[in-house]
Amino acid sequence: MRRWLLLRLLWCVLTLFGITFVTFVVMDLAPVDRAEREVTQATQDGTLPDTLLREAAVLRLRVRYGMVDPETKLPRPLWQRYAAWLSNAAVLQLAGPDADNAAFWRRLGEAAPVTLLLGGLSLLCVFGLGVGIGCWLGVAAGSKRDRVASGVLLTLVGMPEFLLATLLPLVFGSLWLHWLPTSGLRSPGANEWSFAWQLVDFARHLVLPVLVMAIGPTVMVARFVRDSVARAAAAPFVTNLHALGIEPEVVRWRLLRHGLAPVATLAGNLLPMLVGGSIVVENLFSLDGLGHLAFDAVMQQDQAIVMALVLVTSIVTLLSLLVSDLLHRVVDPRVRLQP
Amino acid sequence: MTTTIVSEPLPATRPRRGVVWWSPFCCLGLVLLVGVFAPLLANDVPLLARVDGKWSMPAVADLFGEAPAGPHDGTWKQWWSRLGAGNEDFGIMPPWPYGPTAIDAARFGQKPCLAHPLGNDDTGRDVLARLVHGAGTVVWLGLPAVLLAALVGAALGAWAGLAGGLVDGIVLRLIELSLCFPMLLFLLFAAAFFGTSPFGMVAVLALMFWTSFARIVRGEMLSLRERDYVLVARGLGLGPWRIFARHLLPQVRTHVLMTAAFCMAAAIVAESTLSYLGVGGGGGAVASWGAMLRQGSERAVVGSWHLWLFPALAVMVVVVACHLVADRLRPRVDA
């Protein structure tokens, strides 16, 4: 067990190096580099009137972003920049020079709670509802209830997040019912309300984003659990228990534990799905979370912020995979842990 | 209480092989065909034209690249509407004679009517023609990505499952590594900076999907290689390649097809999500369902329901068809 954990953690560290390196290379593949793009933008906006200054401005930005050597003014090779990034990341200086770095941590501090709240509520919904519905259908596999509900779930699978994010606000928000707000987290002027009303307002703003984010994974988990429980229900040991005259209720509980074992593995895959979902949802409901931050950073080719977010999310993903493996082992003792 | 709940092996919820069973396959096939031949189906240039005694096929040229400019310094549409009796010129228009980018200034945001059953968008472009051309993403983005992923994934998975040992370990590690990548960010990046050519997105999608193929094929190979008939084949002195091609590969065909259907759905969702967010050129397609949906949802408040309803239906139908195809193939996989 200890050896397994040690090997596993070592592998996690190696994976982290792999992920950050590949992301670094990918960010470098863009046809135009960030400094040049920003200067072009500034020229178009008129904030950089003199085209003669262009070369100097590009060079200055390149030095700032660490693309060229500050002394010799020569472009630095990829491996040198990656090594520089690594040594900065080791001391948590994730976003370039000091001022930029402080600003980045401030933004991260503002964005992270929003995403954590959304993700946490969605996870609750996914596991509560998804596992519940899955069990409810799985123990009655083949019945009318199962057939109807499975059909509905299959249709919902075909609903991509962005489709839900279009339809639900239309129905509940701006077009027909006018029940729920469709953007932001607080109503304008909410600061003057009493605390309880502010809380209600906040909760109302959260309903649609959480719903949009949770429906896809919930349906996936429900379908998975249903199949797994149905398969467990068809196992010989269940027939045996029935033949022994055990109460059907008791048998059903036995079978649930059996059928729920693979869910632990699923938990590890859910996190990347939710991270992806947060990019879509935060963009459409204009919430300032990590997903929005990541989207803006990729669009602006901000290598530092993208790298920082990739580092954070991959650490969380790797840890959750580790935990899900351990959980699987706890739920199903037959599983052996292999490095 | 009776104990009849739990005796069936696996529920027989799937319909028998009839029209209903085949319908998702047909639907998907139809969408693929429409996607490939979109320029011949909905276009504002003629399929076959005879101008001043010279024959040409502008729509076919559009299929392989760029349609030639219209004759007599006008568009093909103007030329076609002037055709009349006693004229030597002759032309056959596609079944739906509207192009995906042709602007009709008289019909900005018009609701569906007989002439345009799905209506026109805010710039007067025909929605049906745009939907037909949007099917191109399924073909030119989804299909290459899934094929590439299936090829690489199945090959590596089979190698890992059959060779075992070090190869197996390396492939498993590679799978784990790919699962941890922030693929949506890569996809966003590929769409933003290489959006007009589909290669970047195809590469990222293939990188996303190959693990599914590798895992399922590897798992099957692990159990297949111990089967008696494989041992017999080996005992008869058949070479490893022959055993692989004749006795192992056919066994995983259904598994690969099922995974491909799932991945196709994921590819369509990914592309339309990105074009919905306004990133990239829809993998080089003229029109993209996601972008149409975005435009429609912005116009929904002023009552243009047809602009969001039809692209939403298109995405849903294709994605559900993919999932149904996978579902239809599954009983054979489970058995």
XYZ file of C-alpha atoms in Angstrom:
674
model
C 0.000 0.000 0.000
C 2.672 2.489 0.976
C 4.796 1.493 -2.005
C 1.779 1.923 -4.270
C 1.085 5.397 -2.914
C 4.720 6.409 -3.279
C 4.964 5.207 -6.878
C 1.669 6.821 -7.647
C 2.730 10.205 -6.249
C 6.001 10.010 -8.159
C 4.051 9.347 -11.331
C 1.778 12.297 -10.545
C 4.807 14.600 -10.372
C 6.125 13.272 -13.695
C 2.688 13.770 -15.251
C 2.649 17.350 -14.005
C 5.948 18.032 -15.761
C 4.565 16.453 -18.921
C 1.343 18.464 -18.867
C 3.004 21.793 -18.172
C 5.660 21.206 -20.822
C 3.160 20.254 -23.525
C 0.946 23.229 -22.631
C 3.998 25.467 -22.824
C 4.837 24.137 -26.294
C 1.236 24.397 -27.492
C 0.963 28.019 -26.348
C 4.083 28.677 -28.391
C 2.547 27.331 -31.592
C 0.360 30.359 -32.309
C 1.319 31.960 -35.631
C 1.698 35.446 -34.110
C 3.289 36.040 -30.742
C 1.602 37.933 -27.976
C 3.869 40.989 -27.986
C 3.394 41.580 -31.691
C -0.365 41.138 -31.445
C -0.665 43.602 -28.560
C 1.401 46.205 -30.359
C -0.689 45.803 -33.511
C -3.780 46.243 -31.374
C -2.330 49.373 -29.771
C -1.477 50.808 -33.188
C -5.027 50.253 -34.350
C -6.455 51.817 -31.184
C -4.248 54.860 -31.690
C -2.508 54.541 -28.318
C 0.778 53.948 -30.122
C 0.769 56.677 -32.747
C 4.313 56.453 -34.021
C 4.927 53.417 -36.203
C 8.678 54.028 -35.827
C 8.357 53.042 -32.169
C 6.783 49.772 -33.102
C 9.943 47.675 -33.129
C 11.023 49.053 -29.772
C 7.601 48.456 -28.259
C 7.526 44.849 -29.471
C 11.006 44.286 -28.070
C 10.064 45.812 -24.724
C 7.004 43.587 -24.433
C 9.023 40.536 -25.432
C 11.520 41.257 -22.674
C 8.648 41.719 -20.254
C 7.092 38.376 -21.181
C 10.479 36.659 -21.044
C 10.574 35.802 -24.741
C 13.983 37.408 -25.373
C 17.073 37.684 -23.253
C 17.075 41.101 -21.510
C 20.813 41.662 -22.095
C 21.662 40.260 -25.507
C 18.146 40.941 -26.989
C 18.250 37.542 -28.648
C 15.215 35.225 -28.606
C 15.494 32.640 -25.879
C 15.026 28.988 -26.879
C 11.969 27.120 -25.658
C 13.759 24.968 -23.106
C 15.324 28.014 -21.445
C 11.967 29.703 -21.110
C 10.412 26.513 -19.737
C 13.229 26.202 -17.217
C 12.715 29.831 -16.217
C 9.012 29.189 -15.800
C 9.737 26.123 -13.667
C 12.055 28.008 -11.351
C 9.511 30.813 -11.009
C 6.656 28.384 -10.439
C 8.642 26.731 -7.667
C 8.419 29.965 -5.659
C 4.785 30.565 -6.744
C 5.762 33.452 -8.978
C 3.364 32.254 -11.633
C 2.594 35.364 -13.640
C 5.748 37.160 -14.643
C 7.111 40.306 -12.953
C 6.106 41.244 -9.401
C 3.283 43.662 -10.223
C 1.738 41.239 -12.727
C 2.115 38.433 -10.264
C 0.297 40.287 -7.480
C -2.488 41.224 -9.887
C -2.786 37.621 -10.992
C -3.095 36.296 -7.441
C -5.702 38.945 -6.684
C -7.741 37.915 -9.728
C -7.350 34.253 -8.827
C -8.564 35.032 -5.310
C -11.669 36.700 -6.714
C -12.355 34.055 -9.356
C -11.723 30.836 -7.444
C -14.624 31.117 -4.940
C -17.145 31.582 -7.766
C -15.992 28.463 -9.585
C -15.654 26.441 -6.388
C -19.191 27.359 -5.397
C -20.592 26.472 -8.818
C -18.577 23.257 -9.004
C -19.408 22.207 -5.449
C -23.133 22.722 -5.872
C -23.045 20.909 -9.229
C -21.141 17.988 -7.710
C -23.749 17.709 -4.948
C -26.466 17.690 -7.579
C -24.596 15.179 -9.741
C -24.006 12.679 -6.982
C -27.282 13.144 -5.150
C -29.564 13.099 -8.161
C -27.457 11.039 -10.574
C -26.795 8.151 -8.201
C -30.358 8.304 -6.859
C -32.008 8.158 -10.265
C -29.552 5.515 -11.467
C -30.309 3.204 -8.537
C -34.020 3.798 -8.798
C -33.976 2.727 -12.458
C -31.349 0.023 -12.102
C -33.201 -2.052 -9.523
C -36.208 -2.108 -11.842
C -34.324 -2.611 -15.108
C -36.644 -3.480 -17.967
C -39.783 -2.124 -16.341
C -41.938 0.555 -17.894
C -40.535 3.143 -15.499
C -37.039 2.249 -16.596
C -37.855 2.367 -20.285
C -39.526 5.756 -20.154
C -36.920 7.343 -17.909
C -34.019 5.878 -19.884
C -35.473 7.385 -23.036
C -35.670 10.783 -21.362
C -32.081 10.460 -20.127
C -30.911 9.549 -23.623
C -32.524 12.698 -25.019
C -30.894 14.774 -22.305
C -27.497 13.296 -23.199
C -27.943 14.907 -26.577
C -28.278 18.301 -24.925
C -24.854 19.940 -24.965
C -24.193 22.471 -22.238
C -24.366 25.433 -24.548
C -27.771 24.311 -25.790
C -29.105 24.138 -22.237
C -27.425 27.444 -21.554
C -29.454 28.905 -24.409
C -32.779 27.243 -23.776
C -33.093 27.433 -19.983
C -32.501 31.199 -19.763
C -34.977 31.690 -22.602
C -37.640 29.700 -20.777
C -37.048 30.794 -17.183
C -35.429 34.143 -17.770
C -35.551 36.729 -20.445
C -38.201 35.426 -22.842
C -41.169 33.698 -21.193
C -41.414 33.168 -17.466
C -39.156 35.957 -16.145
C -38.559 33.964 -12.957
C -34.802 33.928 -12.725
C -31.997 36.333 -13.585
C -29.736 35.195 -16.401
C -26.428 36.911 -15.814
C -24.039 37.900 -13.054
C -24.284 36.903 -9.407
C -26.059 39.893 -7.862
C -28.801 42.264 -8.912
C -27.828 45.888 -9.420
C -28.380 47.845 -6.204
C -28.431 44.715 -4.055
C -25.967 46.288 -1.631
C -28.691 48.315 0.044
C -30.941 45.330 0.760
C -31.071 43.427 4.020
C -28.726 40.471 4.367
C -31.470 37.873 3.960
C -32.667 39.419 0.706
C -29.109 39.591 -0.569
C -28.782 35.885 0.145
C -32.032 35.092 -1.660
C -30.905 37.227 -4.590
C -27.573 35.404 -4.693
C -29.274 31.995 -4.612
C -31.637 33.008 -7.408
C -28.667 33.987 -9.562
C -27.029 30.622 -8.932
C -29.952 28.394 -9.977
C -29.569 28.507 -13.762
C -25.757 28.239 -13.957
C -25.701 25.294 -11.558
C -28.527 23.615 -13.447
C -26.762 24.032 -16.787
C -23.488 22.799 -15.380
C -24.965 19.822 -13.537
C -27.470 18.339 -15.992
C -24.922 16.775 -18.361
C -22.794 15.010 -15.723
C -25.926 14.042 -13.752
C -27.383 12.267 -16.768
C -24.058 10.583 -17.448
C -23.769 9.343 -13.865
C -27.402 8.221 -13.801
C -26.999 6.159 -16.986
C -23.765 4.656 -15.760
C -25.194 3.753 -12.342
C -28.327 2.310 -13.911
C -26.320 -0.037 -16.129
C -24.007 -1.023 -13.339
C -26.836 -1.737 -10.898
C -28.815 -3.607 -13.579
C -25.785 -5.762 -14.275
C -25.345 -6.442 -10.571
C -29.032 -7.334 -10.362
C -28.504 -9.980 -13.035
C -25.537 -11.547 -11.205
C -25.858 -15.156 -9.984
C -25.414 -14.217 -6.340
C -28.670 -12.250 -6.447
C -30.621 -15.272 -7.707
C -28.940 -17.251 -4.984
C -30.002 -14.776 -2.289
C -33.562 -14.854 -3.580
C -33.504 -18.661 -3.594
C -32.352 -18.579 0.011
C -35.497 -16.631 0.810
C -33.831 -13.369 1.809
C -36.165 -10.374 1.962
C -36.220 -8.522 -1.412
C -35.486 -5.252 0.396
C -32.329 -6.688 1.909
C -31.255 -8.123 -1.422
C -31.749 -4.758 -3.018
C -29.435 -3.069 -0.536
C -26.793 -5.733 -1.134
C -27.014 -5.228 -4.835
C -26.762 -1.472 -4.584
C -23.410 -1.674 -2.900
C -22.264 -4.044 -5.600
C -23.525 -1.850 -8.378
C -22.188 1.382 -6.915
C -18.556 0.309 -6.747
C -17.617 1.589 -10.249
C -19.070 5.013 -9.425
C -15.976 5.764 -7.386
C -13.890 5.561 -10.563
C -16.280 7.844 -12.351
C -15.721 10.531 -9.746
C -12.185 11.035 -11.025
C -13.383 11.724 -14.568
C -16.051 14.165 -13.458
C -13.672 16.908 -12.469
C -12.252 17.622 -15.934
C -15.835 17.610 -17.196
C -16.849 20.228 -14.643
C -13.782 22.337 -15.431
C -14.790 22.269 -19.092
C -18.353 23.078 -18.127
C -17.262 26.062 -16.075
C -15.643 27.643 -19.144
C -18.922 27.488 -21.065
C -21.248 28.378 -18.209
C -19.234 31.267 -16.808
C -18.944 32.742 -20.255
C -22.634 32.561 -21.020
C -23.862 33.765 -17.630
C -21.069 36.351 -17.392
C -19.690 35.127 -14.063
C -16.123 36.076 -13.183
C -14.792 32.639 -12.305
C -11.781 30.552 -13.266
C -13.407 29.433 -16.503
C -13.805 33.013 -17.632
C -10.246 33.780 -16.576
C -8.988 30.780 -18.591
C -11.016 31.739 -21.654
C -9.703 35.315 -21.627
C -6.148 34.131 -21.033
C -6.216 31.743 -24.005
C -7.752 34.397 -26.224
C -5.075 36.925 -25.246
C -2.287 34.321 -25.523
C -1.401 35.109 -21.919
C 0.966 32.198 -21.446
C 1.604 32.962 -17.772
C -2.041 32.811 -16.713
C -2.822 29.784 -18.865
C 0.160 27.952 -17.381
C -0.853 28.883 -13.851
C -4.428 27.695 -14.355
C -3.278 24.500 -16.056
C -0.937 23.836 -13.137
C -3.695 24.341 -10.570
C -6.346 22.322 -12.401
C -4.028 19.441 -13.209
C -2.901 19.196 -9.580
C -6.552 19.019 -8.528
C -7.365 16.491 -11.275
C -4.440 14.233 -10.384
C -5.344 14.330 -6.701
C -8.968 13.530 -7.431
C -7.916 10.582 -9.608
C -5.772 9.340 -6.744
C -8.629 9.699 -4.273
C -11.046 7.970 -6.624
C -8.676 5.007 -6.945
C -8.455 4.782 -3.166
C -12.248 5.049 -2.870
C -12.702 2.303 -5.422
C -10.494 0.122 -3.308
C -12.553 0.907 -0.197
C -15.906 0.185 -1.858
C -14.762 -2.925 -3.695
C -12.131 -4.884 -1.739
C -11.508 -7.178 -4.734
C -9.752 -4.357 -6.541
C -6.018 -4.586 -6.254
C -3.987 -1.420 -6.338
C -1.413 -1.505 -9.096
C 1.088 1.255 -9.619
C -44.003 -9.194 -2.361
C -42.796 -11.416 -5.142
C -39.220 -11.804 -6.212
C -39.635 -11.364 -9.934
C -37.703 -8.122 -10.156
C -34.263 -9.389 -10.879
C -34.124 -12.427 -13.081
C -33.654 -11.069 -16.590
C -30.029 -11.041 -17.787
C -30.062 -7.553 -19.281
C -33.223 -5.609 -19.966
C -34.656 -5.948 -23.451
C -35.407 -2.259 -23.781
C -34.133 -1.977 -27.316
C -36.511 -2.374 -30.225
C -36.167 -5.204 -32.715
C -34.292 -4.750 -35.952
C -36.801 -2.896 -38.026
C -37.236 0.621 -39.224
C -36.933 1.966 -35.674
C -33.733 0.041 -35.031
C -32.072 1.287 -38.193
C -33.342 4.874 -38.044
C -30.385 6.403 -36.133
C -27.936 4.743 -38.539
C -29.878 6.146 -41.495
C -30.075 9.570 -39.860
C -26.335 9.685 -39.296
C -25.623 8.405 -42.793
C -27.914 11.028 -44.248
C -26.220 13.808 -42.288
C -22.823 12.626 -43.497
C -24.009 12.549 -47.114
C -25.613 15.983 -46.789
C -22.403 17.287 -45.239
C -20.246 15.984 -48.087
C -22.528 17.104 -50.893
C -23.795 20.339 -49.306
C -22.517 22.531 -52.184
C -24.524 20.426 -54.638
C -27.681 20.456 -52.502
C -28.027 24.065 -51.429
C -26.207 26.615 -53.505
C -26.795 29.706 -55.571
C -24.659 28.527 -58.468
C -26.010 26.074 -61.064
C -25.155 22.376 -61.080
C -24.875 22.453 -64.838
C -24.712 25.553 -66.992
C -24.334 26.364 -70.658
C -23.155 29.906 -71.180
C -22.559 31.114 -74.734
C -22.202 27.546 -75.922
C -19.735 26.535 -73.215
C -20.729 23.911 -70.642
C -19.577 24.168 -67.037
C -20.440 22.788 -63.597
C -19.917 25.613 -61.079
C -21.506 23.782 -58.101
C -19.162 20.837 -58.591
C -16.270 23.294 -58.710
C -17.592 24.694 -55.400
C -17.517 21.179 -53.950
C -13.789 20.914 -54.680
C -12.860 24.516 -53.992
C -14.096 27.810 -55.257
C -17.038 28.314 -57.619
C -16.182 30.363 -60.717
C -17.609 33.873 -60.941
C -20.930 34.313 -62.659
C -21.195 35.109 -66.383
C -21.683 38.547 -67.964
C -20.337 40.445 -64.903
C -23.257 39.330 -62.739
C -23.929 36.532 -60.292
C -25.059 33.102 -61.406
C -28.410 33.785 -59.775
C -28.988 36.893 -61.939
C -27.941 34.985 -65.041
C -30.296 32.161 -64.153
C -33.299 34.391 -63.523
C -32.803 35.998 -66.958
C -32.860 32.647 -68.737
C -35.872 32.363 -70.991
C -37.280 30.813 -74.096
C -35.377 31.312 -77.322
C -32.112 31.603 -75.417
C -29.255 29.287 -76.187
C -28.128 29.375 -72.531
C -29.280 26.657 -70.205
C -28.846 25.905 -66.503
C -29.903 23.462 -63.789
C -29.908 24.838 -60.247
C -29.350 22.649 -57.164
C -32.502 21.321 -55.428
C -32.326 24.203 -52.950
C -31.332 27.236 -55.017
C -30.033 29.421 -52.159
C -26.443 29.727 -50.993
C -25.350 29.785 -47.339
C -23.769 33.224 -47.671
C -26.101 34.786 -50.238
C -27.643 37.916 -48.707
C -31.233 38.775 -49.505
C -31.646 42.423 -48.506
C -35.443 42.213 -48.713
C -35.679 39.440 -46.138
C -33.750 40.522 -43.018
C -34.820 38.270 -40.136
C -37.957 37.044 -41.916
C -40.030 34.291 -40.277
C -40.507 30.948 -42.048
C -42.760 31.015 -45.105
C -43.392 28.791 -48.113
C -40.454 30.090 -50.150
C -38.064 29.826 -47.176
C -39.483 27.116 -44.866
C -36.941 27.815 -42.114
C -36.833 31.581 -42.577
C -33.902 33.955 -43.020
C -31.405 35.309 -40.505
C -30.727 38.971 -39.656
C -28.587 39.448 -42.743
C -31.140 37.780 -44.979
C -29.315 34.477 -45.437
C -31.455 31.378 -45.892
C -31.492 29.283 -42.686
C -32.085 25.951 -44.447
C -29.082 26.463 -46.731
C -26.934 27.348 -43.712
C -28.119 24.259 -41.814
C -27.241 22.048 -44.794
C -23.765 23.563 -45.027
C -23.355 23.308 -41.240
C -23.518 19.520 -41.603
C -20.096 19.880 -43.242
C -18.441 20.194 -39.825
C -19.627 16.682 -38.972
C -17.814 15.396 -42.056
C -14.737 17.576 -42.315
C -14.003 17.913 -38.607
C -15.717 15.039 -36.760
C -14.970 12.242 -39.191
C -11.200 12.854 -39.625
C -10.766 13.296 -35.877
C -12.629 10.090 -35.055
C -10.882 8.121 -37.811
C -7.460 9.296 -36.714
C -8.228 8.557 -33.074
C -9.645 5.117 -33.942
C -6.608 4.211 -36.008
C -4.037 5.325 -33.452
C -6.040 4.227 -30.419
C -6.956 0.783 -31.724
C -3.408 0.104 -32.925
C -1.811 1.129 -29.635
C -4.517 -0.607 -27.598
C -4.122 -3.843 -29.518
C -0.352 -3.689 -29.255
C -0.553 -3.067 -25.511
C -3.082 -5.826 -24.926
C -1.242 -8.429 -26.991
C 2.351 -7.600 -26.147
C 1.820 -6.909 -22.452
C 4.806 -6.097 -20.262
C 6.675 -2.898 -20.935
C 4.584 -1.853 -23.963
C 1.403 -2.271 -21.961
C 2.826 -0.187 -19.128
C 3.890 2.613 -21.459
C 0.572 2.739 -23.290
C -1.345 2.768 -20.007
C 0.786 5.664 -18.774
C 0.216 7.505 -22.050
C -3.537 7.045 -21.669
C -3.436 8.391 -18.154
C -1.352 11.341 -19.290
C -3.771 12.229 -22.101
C -6.702 12.084 -19.707
C -5.133 14.749 -17.514
C -4.559 17.281 -20.292
C -6.669 20.432 -20.280
C -8.151 19.495 -23.638
C -10.815 22.180 -23.717
C -8.143 24.859 -23.366
C -6.122 23.263 -26.170
C -9.254 23.082 -28.275
C -9.990 26.723 -27.557
C -6.439 27.586 -28.535
C -6.569 25.527 -31.741
C -9.904 27.063 -32.693
C -8.770 30.601 -31.924
C -5.466 30.546 -33.771
C -5.925 27.825 -36.416
C -9.701 28.127 -36.764
C -9.830 28.544 -40.515
C -8.011 25.271 -41.122
C -9.425 22.222 -39.348
C -6.031 20.563 -38.753
C -5.393 21.989 -35.299
C -8.815 21.060 -33.998
C -8.682 17.605 -35.608
C -5.353 16.982 -33.900
C -6.618 18.052 -30.470
C -9.854 16.085 -30.842
C -7.917 12.990 -31.891
C -5.654 13.464 -28.876
C -8.790 13.598 -26.730
C -10.444 10.522 -28.240
C -7.652 8.015 -28.832
C -7.676 6.916 -25.178
C -11.247 5.606 -25.402
C -10.341 3.392 -28.354
C -7.091 2.252 -26.791
C -8.734 1.309 -23.504
C -11.591 -0.694 -25.003
C -9.424 -2.506 -27.582
C -6.736 -3.275 -25.008
C -9.308 -4.735 -22.621
C -10.783 -6.943 -25.332
C -7.370 -8.114 -26.539
C -6.413 -9.124 -23.006
C -9.320 -11.549 -22.845
C -9.279 -12.590 -26.507
C -5.667 -13.679 -26.576
C -6.398 -16.380 -23.990
C -9.376 -17.821 -25.887
C -9.146 -21.405 -27.040
C -9.581 -20.685 -30.713
C -6.666 -18.273 -30.635
C -4.537 -20.882 -28.896
C -5.570 -23.400 -31.558
C -4.678 -20.948 -34.314
C -1.311 -20.414 -32.700
C -0.852 -24.159 -32.303
C -1.579 -24.637 -35.999
C 1.410 -22.450 -36.690
C -0.335 -19.334 -37.973
C 1.803 -16.221 -37.812
C 0.994 -13.497 -35.294
C -0.055 -11.006 -37.999
C -2.432 -13.478 -39.563
C -3.984 -14.329 -36.184
C -4.316 -10.640 -35.461
C -5.909 -9.737 -38.783
C -8.168 -12.764 -39.225
C -9.083 -13.820 -35.700
C -8.651 -10.899 -33.334
C -9.397 -7.743 -35.293
C -12.911 -8.772 -36.438
C -13.822 -9.385 -32.808
C -13.275 -5.781 -31.762
C -15.023 -4.240 -34.782
C -18.249 -3.523 -32.918
C -16.415 -2.085 -29.926
C -14.520 0.317 -32.155
C -17.677 1.365 -33.999
C -19.511 1.975 -30.733
C -16.692 4.110 -29.374
C -16.541 5.964 -32.685
C -20.220 6.886 -32.373
C -19.676 8.281 -28.884
C -16.632 10.237 -30.007
C -18.497 11.611 -32.999
C -21.137 13.021 -30.655
C -18.417 14.529 -28.481
C -16.696 16.059 -31.522
C -19.906 17.683 -32.733
C -20.627 19.052 -29.279
C -17.072 20.365 -28.943
C -17.112 22.122 -32.305
C -20.511 23.688 -31.820
C -19.619 24.758 -28.278
C -16.559 26.592 -29.577
C -18.355 28.250 -32.454
C -21.142 29.126 -30.011
C -18.579 30.890 -27.837
C -17.572 32.749 -30.985
C -14.158 31.143 -31.328
C -12.744 29.894 -34.580
C -14.207 29.447 -38.029
C -16.084 26.226 -37.352
C -13.212 24.156 -38.710
C -13.325 25.849 -42.077
C -17.051 25.306 -42.725
C -19.101 28.028 -44.409
C -21.742 27.902 -41.685
C -21.669 26.398 -38.223
C -24.639 25.262 -36.148
C -23.103 26.626 -32.960
C -22.569 30.073 -34.441
C -26.119 30.066 -35.840
C -27.443 29.159 -32.424
C -25.511 31.984 -30.793
C -26.924 34.465 -33.260
C -30.387 33.011 -32.712
C -30.217 33.199 -28.940
C -29.222 36.847 -29.157
C -32.190 37.551 -31.400
C -34.615 35.425 -29.367
C -35.717 38.332 -27.187
C -37.091 40.160 -30.211
C -39.128 37.109 -31.179
C -37.040 35.428 -33.891
C -37.709 31.929 -32.627
C -36.736 30.247 -35.897
C -33.132 31.402 -35.568
C -32.411 29.337 -32.452
C -34.923 26.513 -32.792
C -33.679 24.923 -36.017
C -29.924 24.849 -35.304
C -30.705 23.592 -31.782
C -32.790 20.776 -33.257
C -30.057 19.952 -35.762
C -27.391 19.600 -33.056
C -29.714 17.602 -30.818
C -30.881 15.208 -33.522
C -27.352 14.428 -34.682
C -25.972 13.993 -31.162
C -28.878 11.798 -30.068
C -28.501 9.764 -33.280
C -24.840 9.154 -32.421
C -25.756 8.036 -28.912
C -28.522 5.788 -30.249
C -26.136 4.185 -32.731
C -23.752 3.471 -29.865
C -26.642 2.147 -27.789
C -27.779 -0.162 -30.618
C -24.312 -1.645 -30.915
C -23.940 -2.135 -27.184
C -25.965 -5.334 -26.651
C -23.567 -7.066 -29.015
C -20.649 -5.707 -27.066
C -22.067 -6.737 -23.696
C -22.922 -10.243 -24.854
